[in-house]
Amino acid sequence: MAFHLLVLLYLTFFNLSMSQLDSHWAAKRRHMKEKVRQMFYHAYENYLTHAFPHDELKPLTKSFTDSLSQLGNLKLEHLPQDYNGSALTLIESLSSLVIMGNNTEFERGVLWLSENLTFDVDARINLFECNIRVLGGLISAHILATDSANRLVQGSYKNQLLTLAEDLGRRFLPSFDTPTGLPYAWINLKHGVMENETTETSTSGCGSLILEMGALSRLTGDPRYEAAALRSLRKLWSMRSSLNLLGTTLDVITGEWIEYSSGIGAGVDSFYEYLFKAFVLFGKEDYWRMFHSAYLAVQKYFRHGPWYHEADMRTGKATYWQLTSLQAFWPGLQVLVGDIPAANSSHREFVHVWEKFGVQPERYLLDHQMLHPTEKYYPLRPELAESTFYLYQATKDPWYMEVGELIVNSLNLYTKVEGGFASIRDVTTMQMEDHQHSFFLAETCKYLYLLFDDSFLVDRNYIFTTEGHPLPVLSSWHERLPETYIPTNWTFFKVQTQRRKASAMSLQVCPATTLNPIHGDQQVESACHVPDARSDHRCFSHDDCGVDAISCRHRSCSIAGYCGLWLYI
Ligand code: DMJ
């Protein structure tokens, strides 16, 4: 009797404290969401006041820069004389406005762009940057504007953003006119590829176009965009080494590598991301096969514990031991793949670096344990916030909210000024730089907001482009879809045997081709996460563990409560 009373008392106390804990976190989420919302509007309103319709805001001098023509142009060569901006930051803000529920401002922006934006400008732009920021921003906004769930732009919207996107896409096409099908990195929007244009480009520049250009083809019915991006991607993939590694830079005319060393950071990062996300968006097994081989090669040749170094694509030998700010996106991709423990351990290291410096330095030399002498800057990048958002979605571990809070506080402390948010030139002194990059509104604020309020994602299947613009996963865009990836609301899609429900976070990993029949594997959900609020990632039953992201074998829960590929299975 006394024992039962004790249990009852314990349970009452435990339940009480659990619900107190829940409401503590709910209150915290509301508070942090509001803080992020204020950050976004501080950046957005200052842009509108001091910079619009130019491209980006200079928050210290409260002026502007027409940076679309400067992106990726480190030496600032061939700058246009007569280019007055394309309202880049407005285009990049549109999907964030919808996610934050501000349909009125979204409509205002859409209308302004419909009436004023033109790409008939004498400006040499970087294909990769213009694709992810402008084409991606327009396509995503078009989809959001026509999505009845958003109840937007009633009556007044006549696909103007799609018309603009198509015009831009057409201007991209001449860049693919090379013997290899690999596109030039630079193109003049009015005049096409310029005389004596450089033939050097990056792996990302050739391999990260398929989401936007594929979506453009699906929306317009014109297959040329997707075909050009796919041809380039296939050519790039054919240039891989026998180790399934790629380099960082190459020549679009000869199809030869220029820089043989590569990693998961600058110049390559979104190539991996787009192989995987293209598979989600278009369902082609080919994308999965490429991604799977590429992912295994990264884990084999670049990974060192939780860190990733660079390696020579020909030998697999380590080249540069550097931690870069861009690499912090990788744990987010690993979450989508289902490799949660690996994502978690790398993410923790990036958080330590953030804690050490206050923000994320661009490049840290792991072998010398020091900052790169000329890359000590932090340009308001989103990658750590992005990974934190994905890890929270997958685990619901409140610790990730604390990381989000750390990021928000640092941004407000070190980068907020009266005229917006400024980049950091040197993380050791926190000296500022007069630049508010458009991805701060497209990505950094968006991922932080979604971390604290994901209501936009409820009952929706979206993937985010590398610039944070949402694209819907539609059955009509898939050629053949493995059943694991069929969202529950697709009633019209023919399913033979639907064994398990797939969530937006677990849309992927093991298509039929990679399953191991010896283990009797079927198409199953593979995200290896414990899908509830437990903070220690421990499992109670084998079902909690899903399947391993690389081998696609069922994982099981050990006696100690951890998921793994235990030998006794
Ligand atoms: C963004 O423009 C994109 O995420 C791109 O893929 C690389 N990183 C920048 C922001 O850091």
Coordinates of C-alpha atoms and ligand atoms in Angstrom, one line a residue:
M1 CA 0.0 0.0 0.0
A2 CA 2.7 2.4 1.1
F3 CA 4.6 1.5 -2.1
H4 CA 1.6 2.3 -4.3
L5 CA 1.2 5.6 -2.6
L6 CA 4.8 6.4 -3.2
V7 CA 4.4 5.5 -6.9
L8 CA 1.3 7.6 -7.1
L9 CA 3.0 10.6 -5.4
Y10 CA 6.0 10.2 -7.7
L11 CA 3.8 10.0 -10.8
T12 CA 1.8 13.1 -9.7
F13 CA 4.9 15.0 -9.1
F14 CA 6.5 13.8 -12.3
N15 CA 3.5 14.6 -14.4
L16 CA 3.3 18.0 -12.9
S17 CA 6.9 18.8 -13.5
M18 CA 6.7 17.4 -17.0
S19 CA 3.7 19.7 -17.8
Q20 CA 5.5 22.6 -16.2
L21 CA 8.5 21.8 -18.3
D22 CA 6.3 21.7 -21.4
S23 CA 4.8 25.1 -20.7
H24 CA 8.2 26.5 -20.0
W25 CA 9.4 25.5 -23.4
A26 CA 6.2 26.6 -25.1
A27 CA 6.6 30.1 -23.5
K28 CA 10.2 30.1 -24.5
R29 CA 9.4 29.3 -28.1
R30 CA 6.8 32.1 -28.3
H31 CA 9.3 34.5 -26.8
M32 CA 12.1 33.5 -29.2
K33 CA 9.8 33.5 -32.2
E34 CA 8.8 37.1 -31.4
K35 CA 12.5 38.0 -31.1
V36 CA 13.3 36.5 -34.5
R37 CA 10.3 38.2 -36.0
Q38 CA 11.6 41.6 -34.8
M39 CA 15.0 40.8 -36.2
F40 CA 13.6 40.1 -39.6
Y41 CA 11.5 43.3 -39.7
H42 CA 14.4 45.4 -38.4
A43 CA 16.5 44.1 -41.4
Y44 CA 13.6 44.3 -43.9
E45 CA 12.3 47.7 -43.0
N46 CA 15.7 49.2 -43.0
Y47 CA 16.3 47.7 -46.4
L48 CA 13.0 49.2 -47.7
T49 CA 13.8 52.6 -46.2
H50 CA 17.4 52.9 -47.2
A51 CA 18.1 50.5 -50.1
F52 CA 15.0 49.4 -52.0
P53 CA 14.8 48.9 -55.0
H54 CA 18.5 48.3 -55.0
D55 CA 19.9 44.9 -54.2
E56 CA 21.2 45.0 -50.7
L57 CA 21.4 47.3 -47.7
K58 CA 24.5 48.9 -46.3
P59 CA 23.4 49.1 -42.7
L60 CA 26.2 51.3 -41.2
T61 CA 25.9 54.1 -43.8
K62 CA 22.2 53.5 -44.4
S63 CA 22.8 53.2 -48.1
F64 CA 22.7 50.5 -50.7
T65 CA 24.7 48.3 -53.0
D66 CA 23.7 46.8 -56.3
S67 CA 25.4 43.6 -55.4
L68 CA 23.8 41.1 -57.8
S69 CA 26.5 42.0 -60.3
Q70 CA 29.2 41.6 -57.6
L71 CA 28.2 38.3 -56.0
G72 CA 31.0 35.8 -56.5
N73 CA 33.0 38.5 -58.2
L74 CA 35.9 38.6 -55.7
K75 CA 38.1 40.9 -57.8
L76 CA 35.0 43.1 -58.8
E77 CA 35.8 42.8 -62.5
H78 CA 33.6 43.9 -65.4
L79 CA 31.2 45.8 -63.2
P80 CA 28.2 47.3 -65.0
Q81 CA 28.0 51.1 -65.6
D82 CA 24.3 51.3 -65.8
Y83 CA 22.7 48.8 -63.4
N84 CA 20.4 50.0 -60.7
G85 CA 19.6 46.8 -58.9
S86 CA 16.9 44.2 -59.1
A87 CA 15.4 44.5 -55.6
L88 CA 17.3 41.4 -54.7
T89 CA 16.6 41.6 -50.9
L90 CA 12.9 42.0 -51.6
I91 CA 12.8 38.9 -53.9
E92 CA 14.8 37.0 -51.2
S93 CA 12.3 38.1 -48.4
L94 CA 9.1 37.0 -50.1
S95 CA 9.0 33.4 -48.9
S96 CA 10.1 34.5 -45.4
L97 CA 7.1 36.9 -45.3
V98 CA 4.7 34.1 -46.1
I99 CA 6.3 31.8 -43.5
M100 CA 5.9 34.6 -40.9
G101 CA 2.3 35.0 -42.0
N102 CA 2.5 38.5 -43.5
N103 CA 0.5 38.0 -46.6
T104 CA -0.2 41.8 -47.0
E105 CA 3.4 42.6 -47.3
F106 CA 4.0 39.6 -49.5
E107 CA 1.3 40.8 -51.9
R108 CA 2.7 44.3 -51.9
G109 CA 6.1 42.9 -52.9
V110 CA 4.7 40.6 -55.6
L111 CA 2.8 43.5 -57.1
W112 CA 5.8 45.8 -57.1
L113 CA 8.0 43.2 -58.8
S114 CA 5.3 42.4 -61.3
E115 CA 5.2 46.0 -62.4
N116 CA 8.8 47.0 -62.2
L117 CA 11.3 44.2 -62.4
T118 CA 13.2 43.6 -65.6
F119 CA 16.1 41.4 -66.5
D120 CA 16.9 43.3 -69.7
V121 CA 19.9 44.9 -68.0
D122 CA 23.5 45.2 -69.1
A123 CA 24.8 43.3 -66.1
R124 CA 27.2 40.4 -65.9
I125 CA 26.0 38.1 -63.2
N126 CA 27.1 34.9 -61.6
L127 CA 24.8 32.1 -62.8
F128 CA 24.9 30.1 -59.5
E129 CA 24.2 33.1 -57.3
C130 CA 21.5 34.5 -59.6
N131 CA 19.9 31.1 -59.9
I132 CA 19.6 30.3 -56.2
R133 CA 18.7 33.8 -55.1
V134 CA 16.6 35.4 -57.9
L135 CA 15.3 32.4 -59.9
G136 CA 14.7 30.4 -56.7
G137 CA 13.1 33.4 -54.9
L138 CA 10.7 34.1 -57.8
I139 CA 9.7 30.5 -58.4
S140 CA 9.1 29.8 -54.7
A141 CA 7.1 33.1 -54.3
H142 CA 5.0 32.2 -57.4
I143 CA 4.2 28.8 -55.9
L144 CA 3.3 30.4 -52.6
A145 CA 1.2 33.0 -54.4
T146 CA -0.8 30.4 -56.2
D147 CA -1.2 28.0 -53.3
S148 CA -4.8 28.2 -52.3
A149 CA -3.8 27.3 -48.7
N150 CA -2.2 30.7 -48.4
R151 CA -5.1 32.7 -49.7
L152 CA -2.9 35.2 -51.3
V153 CA -3.2 37.9 -53.9
Q154 CA -6.8 37.0 -54.7
G155 CA -7.6 38.0 -58.2
S156 CA -4.7 40.3 -58.8
Y157 CA -2.0 37.7 -59.4
K158 CA -1.7 36.6 -63.0
N159 CA 1.5 34.5 -62.8
Q160 CA 3.7 37.6 -63.3
L161 CA 6.4 36.1 -61.1
L162 CA 6.5 33.0 -63.2
T163 CA 6.7 35.1 -66.4
L164 CA 9.7 36.9 -64.8
A165 CA 11.3 33.6 -63.8
E166 CA 10.9 32.3 -67.3
D167 CA 12.4 35.4 -68.8
L168 CA 15.4 35.0 -66.4
G169 CA 15.7 31.2 -67.2
R170 CA 15.8 32.0 -70.9
R171 CA 18.7 34.4 -70.3
F172 CA 20.5 31.6 -68.5
L173 CA 20.4 29.2 -71.4
P174 CA 23.2 30.6 -73.6
S175 CA 25.7 29.9 -70.7
F176 CA 25.1 26.1 -71.2
D177 CA 26.2 26.4 -74.9
T178 CA 29.6 24.8 -74.4
P179 CA 31.1 21.6 -75.8
T180 CA 30.7 19.9 -72.5
G181 CA 27.2 21.3 -71.5
L182 CA 28.9 22.6 -68.4
P183 CA 27.7 26.3 -68.0
Y184 CA 29.9 29.3 -67.9
A185 CA 30.0 30.8 -64.4
W186 CA 29.2 34.3 -65.8
I187 CA 26.7 35.6 -68.2
N188 CA 25.5 39.1 -69.1
L189 CA 21.7 39.2 -68.7
K190 CA 21.3 41.4 -71.8
H191 CA 24.1 40.2 -74.1
G192 CA 24.7 36.6 -73.1
V193 CA 28.2 35.1 -72.7
M194 CA 30.8 37.9 -73.0
E195 CA 33.8 37.7 -75.3
N196 CA 36.9 36.2 -73.6
E197 CA 34.7 35.1 -70.6
T198 CA 36.5 33.0 -68.1
T199 CA 36.0 29.3 -68.6
E200 CA 36.6 28.4 -65.0
T201 CA 33.7 27.5 -62.8
S202 CA 33.0 25.5 -59.6
T203 CA 31.4 22.2 -58.9
S204 CA 28.5 24.1 -57.2
G205 CA 28.2 26.3 -60.2
C206 CA 27.5 23.3 -62.5
G207 CA 25.8 21.0 -60.0
S208 CA 23.4 23.2 -58.1
L209 CA 21.0 24.4 -60.7
I210 CA 18.6 21.5 -61.0
L211 CA 16.1 22.4 -58.3
E212 CA 15.3 25.9 -59.6
M213 CA 15.6 25.1 -63.3
G214 CA 13.8 21.8 -62.9
A215 CA 10.9 23.5 -61.1
L216 CA 10.9 26.2 -63.9
S217 CA 10.4 23.5 -66.5
R218 CA 7.7 21.7 -64.5
L219 CA 5.8 25.0 -64.1
T220 CA 6.1 26.3 -67.6
G221 CA 6.1 23.0 -69.5
D222 CA 9.3 24.0 -71.3
P223 CA 11.8 21.2 -70.8
R224 CA 14.9 23.2 -71.8
Y225 CA 15.8 24.4 -68.3
E226 CA 15.7 21.1 -66.6
A227 CA 17.4 19.4 -69.6
A228 CA 20.3 21.9 -69.4
A229 CA 20.8 21.6 -65.7
L230 CA 20.6 17.8 -65.8
R231 CA 23.1 17.6 -68.7
S232 CA 25.5 19.7 -66.7
L233 CA 25.0 17.6 -63.6
R234 CA 25.5 14.3 -65.4
K235 CA 28.7 15.6 -67.1
L236 CA 30.0 16.8 -63.7
W237 CA 29.2 13.4 -62.2
S238 CA 31.0 11.6 -65.1
M239 CA 34.1 13.6 -64.1
R240 CA 34.3 12.0 -60.7
S241 CA 37.4 10.0 -59.7
S242 CA 37.4 6.3 -59.2
L243 CA 36.9 7.1 -55.5
N244 CA 33.6 8.9 -56.3
L245 CA 35.2 12.3 -55.4
L246 CA 35.0 15.5 -57.3
G247 CA 37.3 18.6 -57.3
T248 CA 36.3 22.2 -56.6
T249 CA 37.0 24.0 -59.8
L250 CA 37.0 23.0 -63.5
D251 CA 37.1 24.3 -67.1
V252 CA 33.7 24.3 -68.9
I253 CA 35.3 24.0 -72.3
T254 CA 37.7 21.2 -71.8
G255 CA 35.9 19.5 -69.0
E256 CA 39.2 19.2 -67.0
W257 CA 39.6 19.7 -63.3
I258 CA 41.5 22.8 -62.2
E259 CA 41.5 22.3 -58.4
Y260 CA 41.6 18.6 -57.5
S261 CA 41.2 19.2 -53.8
S262 CA 37.6 19.4 -52.4
G263 CA 35.5 19.0 -49.3
I264 CA 32.0 19.8 -48.2
G265 CA 32.4 23.6 -48.1
A266 CA 32.8 26.5 -50.5
G267 CA 32.5 25.7 -54.2
V268 CA 31.1 22.2 -53.6
D269 CA 28.6 22.2 -50.7
S270 CA 25.3 22.6 -52.6
F271 CA 26.3 20.0 -55.2
Y272 CA 25.7 17.3 -52.6
E273 CA 22.6 19.1 -51.3
Y274 CA 21.0 19.3 -54.7
L275 CA 21.6 15.6 -55.6
F276 CA 19.7 14.6 -52.6
K277 CA 17.0 17.3 -52.8
A278 CA 16.5 16.7 -56.5
F279 CA 15.7 13.1 -55.6
V280 CA 13.1 14.3 -53.1
L281 CA 11.6 16.8 -55.6
F282 CA 11.6 14.8 -58.8
G283 CA 11.8 11.2 -57.5
K284 CA 14.4 10.1 -60.1
E285 CA 16.3 7.1 -58.8
D286 CA 19.4 8.4 -60.6
Y287 CA 19.7 11.3 -58.3
W288 CA 19.6 9.0 -55.3
R289 CA 22.3 6.7 -56.8
M290 CA 24.6 9.7 -57.4
F291 CA 23.9 11.1 -54.0
H292 CA 24.4 7.7 -52.2
S293 CA 27.8 7.1 -53.8
A294 CA 28.9 10.7 -53.3
Y295 CA 27.7 10.7 -49.6
L296 CA 29.6 7.5 -48.9
A297 CA 32.8 9.0 -50.4
V298 CA 32.5 12.1 -48.3
Q299 CA 32.1 10.0 -45.1
K300 CA 35.0 7.9 -46.1
Y301 CA 37.5 10.4 -47.3
F302 CA 36.7 13.8 -45.7
R303 CA 35.4 12.8 -42.3
H304 CA 37.7 12.8 -39.3
G305 CA 35.5 12.2 -36.2
P306 CA 33.0 15.0 -36.2
W307 CA 35.1 17.2 -38.5
Y308 CA 35.4 17.3 -42.2
H309 CA 38.7 18.1 -44.0
E310 CA 39.5 18.4 -47.7
A311 CA 41.0 15.6 -49.8
D312 CA 42.5 15.1 -53.2
M313 CA 39.9 13.6 -55.5
R314 CA 42.5 11.3 -57.1
T315 CA 44.1 9.8 -54.1
G316 CA 41.7 10.5 -51.2
K317 CA 44.6 11.9 -49.2
A318 CA 43.8 14.8 -46.8
T319 CA 44.9 18.2 -48.2
Y320 CA 43.5 21.0 -46.1
W321 CA 42.5 20.7 -42.5
Q322 CA 40.1 23.6 -42.3
L323 CA 36.8 24.2 -40.6
T324 CA 34.7 26.6 -42.7
S325 CA 31.4 28.3 -41.8
L326 CA 29.7 26.9 -45.0
Q327 CA 30.3 23.3 -43.8
A328 CA 27.8 23.9 -41.0
F329 CA 25.0 23.1 -43.4
W330 CA 26.1 19.4 -43.6
P331 CA 24.4 18.2 -40.4
G332 CA 21.1 19.6 -41.8
L333 CA 21.5 17.5 -44.9
Q334 CA 22.4 14.5 -42.8
V335 CA 19.2 14.9 -40.9
L336 CA 17.3 14.7 -44.2
V337 CA 19.3 11.6 -45.1
G338 CA 18.5 10.1 -41.7
D339 CA 22.0 10.1 -40.3
I340 CA 21.0 11.8 -37.0
P341 CA 23.8 10.7 -34.7
A342 CA 26.4 11.9 -37.2
A343 CA 24.6 15.1 -37.7
N344 CA 24.4 15.7 -34.0
S345 CA 28.1 15.2 -33.3
S346 CA 29.2 17.5 -36.1
H347 CA 26.6 20.1 -35.2
R348 CA 27.9 20.1 -31.6
E349 CA 31.4 21.0 -32.8
F350 CA 30.1 23.9 -34.9
V351 CA 28.2 25.1 -31.8
H352 CA 31.5 25.0 -29.8
V353 CA 33.2 27.1 -32.4
W354 CA 30.3 29.6 -32.3
E355 CA 30.5 29.7 -28.5
K356 CA 34.3 30.2 -28.7
F357 CA 34.2 33.2 -31.1
G358 CA 30.7 34.6 -30.5
V359 CA 29.7 33.9 -34.1
Q360 CA 31.0 31.5 -36.8
P361 CA 34.4 32.5 -38.3
E362 CA 34.6 31.9 -42.0
R363 CA 37.7 29.6 -41.8
Y364 CA 39.5 28.0 -39.0
L365 CA 42.8 26.1 -39.5
L366 CA 42.3 22.9 -37.6
D367 CA 45.9 21.8 -38.0
H368 CA 47.3 25.1 -36.6
Q369 CA 44.4 25.7 -34.2
M370 CA 44.0 29.3 -35.4
L371 CA 41.8 31.4 -37.6
H372 CA 42.7 31.8 -41.2
P373 CA 44.6 35.2 -41.3
T374 CA 42.4 36.7 -44.1
E375 CA 39.1 34.9 -43.5
K376 CA 38.1 36.0 -40.0
Y377 CA 34.8 37.4 -41.1
Y378 CA 31.2 36.3 -40.4
P379 CA 28.8 37.7 -43.1
L380 CA 25.5 36.8 -41.2
R381 CA 25.6 33.3 -42.7
P382 CA 22.6 30.9 -42.0
E383 CA 24.3 27.4 -42.0
L384 CA 24.4 26.8 -38.2
A385 CA 20.8 28.0 -37.8
E386 CA 19.7 25.8 -40.7
S387 CA 21.2 22.6 -39.2
T388 CA 19.9 23.5 -35.7
F389 CA 16.4 23.8 -37.2
Y390 CA 16.6 20.4 -38.9
L391 CA 18.0 18.7 -35.8
Y392 CA 15.2 20.1 -33.7
Q393 CA 12.6 19.0 -36.2
A394 CA 14.1 15.5 -36.1
T395 CA 14.6 15.1 -32.4
K396 CA 12.4 17.7 -30.6
D397 CA 15.3 18.0 -28.2
P398 CA 14.9 21.4 -26.5
W399 CA 18.7 21.8 -26.4
Y400 CA 18.5 22.8 -30.0
M401 CA 16.2 25.7 -29.0
E402 CA 18.9 26.8 -26.6
V403 CA 21.4 26.8 -29.5
G404 CA 18.9 28.9 -31.5
E405 CA 18.7 31.3 -28.6
L406 CA 22.5 31.5 -28.5
I407 CA 22.5 32.4 -32.2
V408 CA 19.8 35.0 -31.8
N409 CA 21.4 36.6 -28.8
S410 CA 24.8 36.8 -30.6
L411 CA 23.3 38.3 -33.7
N412 CA 21.5 41.0 -31.7
L413 CA 24.6 41.7 -29.6
Y414 CA 27.3 41.8 -32.2
T415 CA 25.6 42.6 -35.5
K416 CA 22.5 44.7 -34.9
V417 CA 22.8 48.4 -35.6
E418 CA 20.3 51.2 -36.1
G419 CA 20.3 50.7 -39.8
G420 CA 19.8 46.9 -39.9
F421 CA 22.2 44.0 -39.3
A422 CA 25.9 44.3 -40.3
S423 CA 28.3 41.6 -41.2
I424 CA 31.4 41.0 -39.0
R425 CA 34.7 41.8 -40.6
D426 CA 36.8 40.2 -37.9
V427 CA 35.5 37.9 -35.3
T428 CA 38.4 38.6 -32.9
T429 CA 37.5 42.3 -32.7
M430 CA 33.9 42.2 -33.8
Q431 CA 34.7 45.0 -36.1
M432 CA 31.7 45.5 -38.5
E433 CA 31.4 45.5 -42.2
D434 CA 28.8 47.7 -44.0
H435 CA 26.8 44.9 -45.6
Q436 CA 23.5 43.1 -44.9
H437 CA 23.4 40.1 -47.2
S438 CA 20.1 39.1 -48.7
F439 CA 20.5 35.6 -47.4
F440 CA 20.1 37.0 -43.9
L441 CA 16.5 37.5 -44.7
A442 CA 16.0 34.5 -47.0
E443 CA 17.7 32.0 -44.7
T444 CA 19.2 33.1 -41.4
C445 CA 16.0 34.7 -40.1
K446 CA 13.8 32.1 -41.7
Y447 CA 15.5 29.0 -40.2
L448 CA 15.6 30.7 -36.8
Y449 CA 11.9 31.5 -37.1
L450 CA 11.0 28.0 -38.2
L451 CA 13.0 26.6 -35.2
F452 CA 10.6 28.4 -32.9
D453 CA 7.4 28.2 -35.0
D454 CA 7.1 25.5 -37.6
S455 CA 3.4 26.0 -38.2
F456 CA 4.1 26.8 -41.9
L457 CA 5.3 23.2 -42.3
V458 CA 2.3 21.5 -40.7
D459 CA 0.5 19.2 -43.2
R460 CA 2.8 20.5 -46.0
N461 CA 5.7 18.8 -47.7
Y462 CA 8.2 21.3 -48.7
I463 CA 11.9 21.1 -49.3
F464 CA 14.1 24.2 -49.0
T465 CA 16.5 25.2 -51.8
T466 CA 20.1 26.0 -50.8
E467 CA 18.9 29.6 -50.4
G468 CA 16.1 28.6 -48.1
H469 CA 13.3 29.0 -50.6
P470 CA 10.5 26.4 -50.1
L471 CA 9.4 24.2 -53.0
P472 CA 6.6 21.8 -52.6
V473 CA 7.0 18.0 -53.1
L474 CA 4.3 17.2 -55.6
S475 CA 3.3 13.8 -56.9
S476 CA 2.9 15.3 -60.4
W477 CA 6.6 16.2 -60.5
H478 CA 7.7 12.7 -59.8
E479 CA 8.3 10.1 -62.4
R480 CA 8.2 7.1 -60.2
L481 CA 8.1 7.5 -56.5
P482 CA 9.1 4.9 -54.0
E483 CA 6.2 4.4 -51.7
T484 CA 8.1 5.5 -48.6
Y485 CA 8.1 9.0 -49.9
I486 CA 4.5 9.4 -50.5
P487 CA 3.0 11.9 -48.1
T488 CA -0.2 10.8 -46.5
N489 CA -2.3 13.5 -48.2
W490 CA -1.7 12.2 -51.7
T491 CA -4.9 10.2 -52.1
F492 CA -4.7 10.1 -55.9
F493 CA -1.3 8.4 -56.1
K494 CA -1.4 4.7 -56.9
V495 CA 0.2 2.9 -54.0
Q496 CA 0.5 -0.8 -54.0
T497 CA 1.4 -1.6 -50.5
Q498 CA 1.9 1.4 -48.2
R499 CA 3.6 0.0 -45.1
R500 CA 4.4 3.1 -43.2
K501 CA 3.7 6.8 -43.2
A502 CA 6.4 9.1 -44.2
S503 CA 6.9 12.4 -42.6
A504 CA 8.4 15.5 -44.3
M505 CA 11.5 14.9 -42.3
S506 CA 11.8 11.3 -43.3
L507 CA 11.0 11.5 -46.9
Q508 CA 14.2 9.8 -47.8
V509 CA 16.8 7.4 -47.6
C510 CA 16.5 3.8 -48.8
P511 CA 14.8 3.4 -52.1
A512 CA 14.1 -0.2 -53.2
T513 CA 17.3 -0.4 -55.2
T514 CA 19.5 -0.1 -52.2
L515 CA 17.6 -2.3 -49.8
N516 CA 19.1 -5.5 -48.6
P517 CA 16.9 -8.5 -49.4
I518 CA 18.9 -10.8 -47.1
H519 CA 17.5 -8.8 -44.2
G520 CA 14.0 -8.9 -45.7
D521 CA 14.1 -5.1 -45.9
Q522 CA 11.0 -3.4 -47.3
Q523 CA 10.7 0.2 -48.1
V524 CA 10.7 1.6 -44.6
E525 CA 11.1 4.9 -43.0
S526 CA 14.7 5.4 -42.3
A527 CA 15.2 8.4 -40.2
C528 CA 17.1 7.1 -37.2
H529 CA 15.6 9.4 -34.7
V530 CA 13.6 9.0 -31.5
P531 CA 10.5 10.9 -32.6
D532 CA 9.4 12.4 -29.3
A533 CA 10.5 15.0 -26.8
R534 CA 13.1 12.8 -25.1
S535 CA 16.2 14.7 -24.8
D536 CA 18.8 11.9 -24.5
H537 CA 18.1 10.3 -28.0
R538 CA 17.6 6.9 -26.4
C539 CA 15.2 4.3 -27.8
F540 CA 12.7 2.1 -26.1
S541 CA 12.1 -0.4 -28.9
H542 CA 13.6 -1.4 -32.2
D543 CA 10.8 0.5 -34.0
D544 CA 12.3 3.7 -32.7
C545 CA 15.4 3.2 -34.7
G546 CA 14.4 3.0 -38.3
V547 CA 17.1 1.9 -40.8
D548 CA 20.7 2.9 -41.2
A549 CA 21.1 5.8 -43.7
I550 CA 24.1 4.2 -45.4
S551 CA 23.6 0.5 -45.5
C552 CA 19.8 0.7 -45.3
R553 CA 19.8 -2.1 -42.8
H554 CA 17.3 -2.1 -40.0
R555 CA 18.8 -0.6 -36.8
S556 CA 17.8 -1.9 -33.4
C557 CA 17.7 -0.7 -29.9
S558 CA 20.4 -2.0 -27.6
I559 CA 19.8 -3.1 -24.0
A560 CA 21.3 0.2 -22.9
G561 CA 18.8 2.1 -25.1
Y562 CA 20.8 3.2 -28.1
C563 CA 20.1 2.7 -31.8
G564 CA 22.7 0.9 -33.8
L565 CA 23.6 -1.8 -36.3
W566 CA 24.2 -4.3 -33.6
L567 CA 25.8 -7.6 -34.7
Y568 CA 23.3 -9.9 -33.0
I569 CA 20.4 -8.7 -35.3
Ligands
DMJ1 C1 23.8 31.1 -49.4 O1 23.8 31.9 -50.5 C2 23.5 29.7 -49.9 O2 23.2 28.9 -48.8 C3 24.7 29.1 -50.6 O3 24.5 27.7 -51.0 C4 26.0 29.1 -49.9 N1 25.8 29.9 -48.7 C5 25.2 31.2 -48.7 C6 25.0 31.7 -47.4 O4 26.0 31.5 -46.5

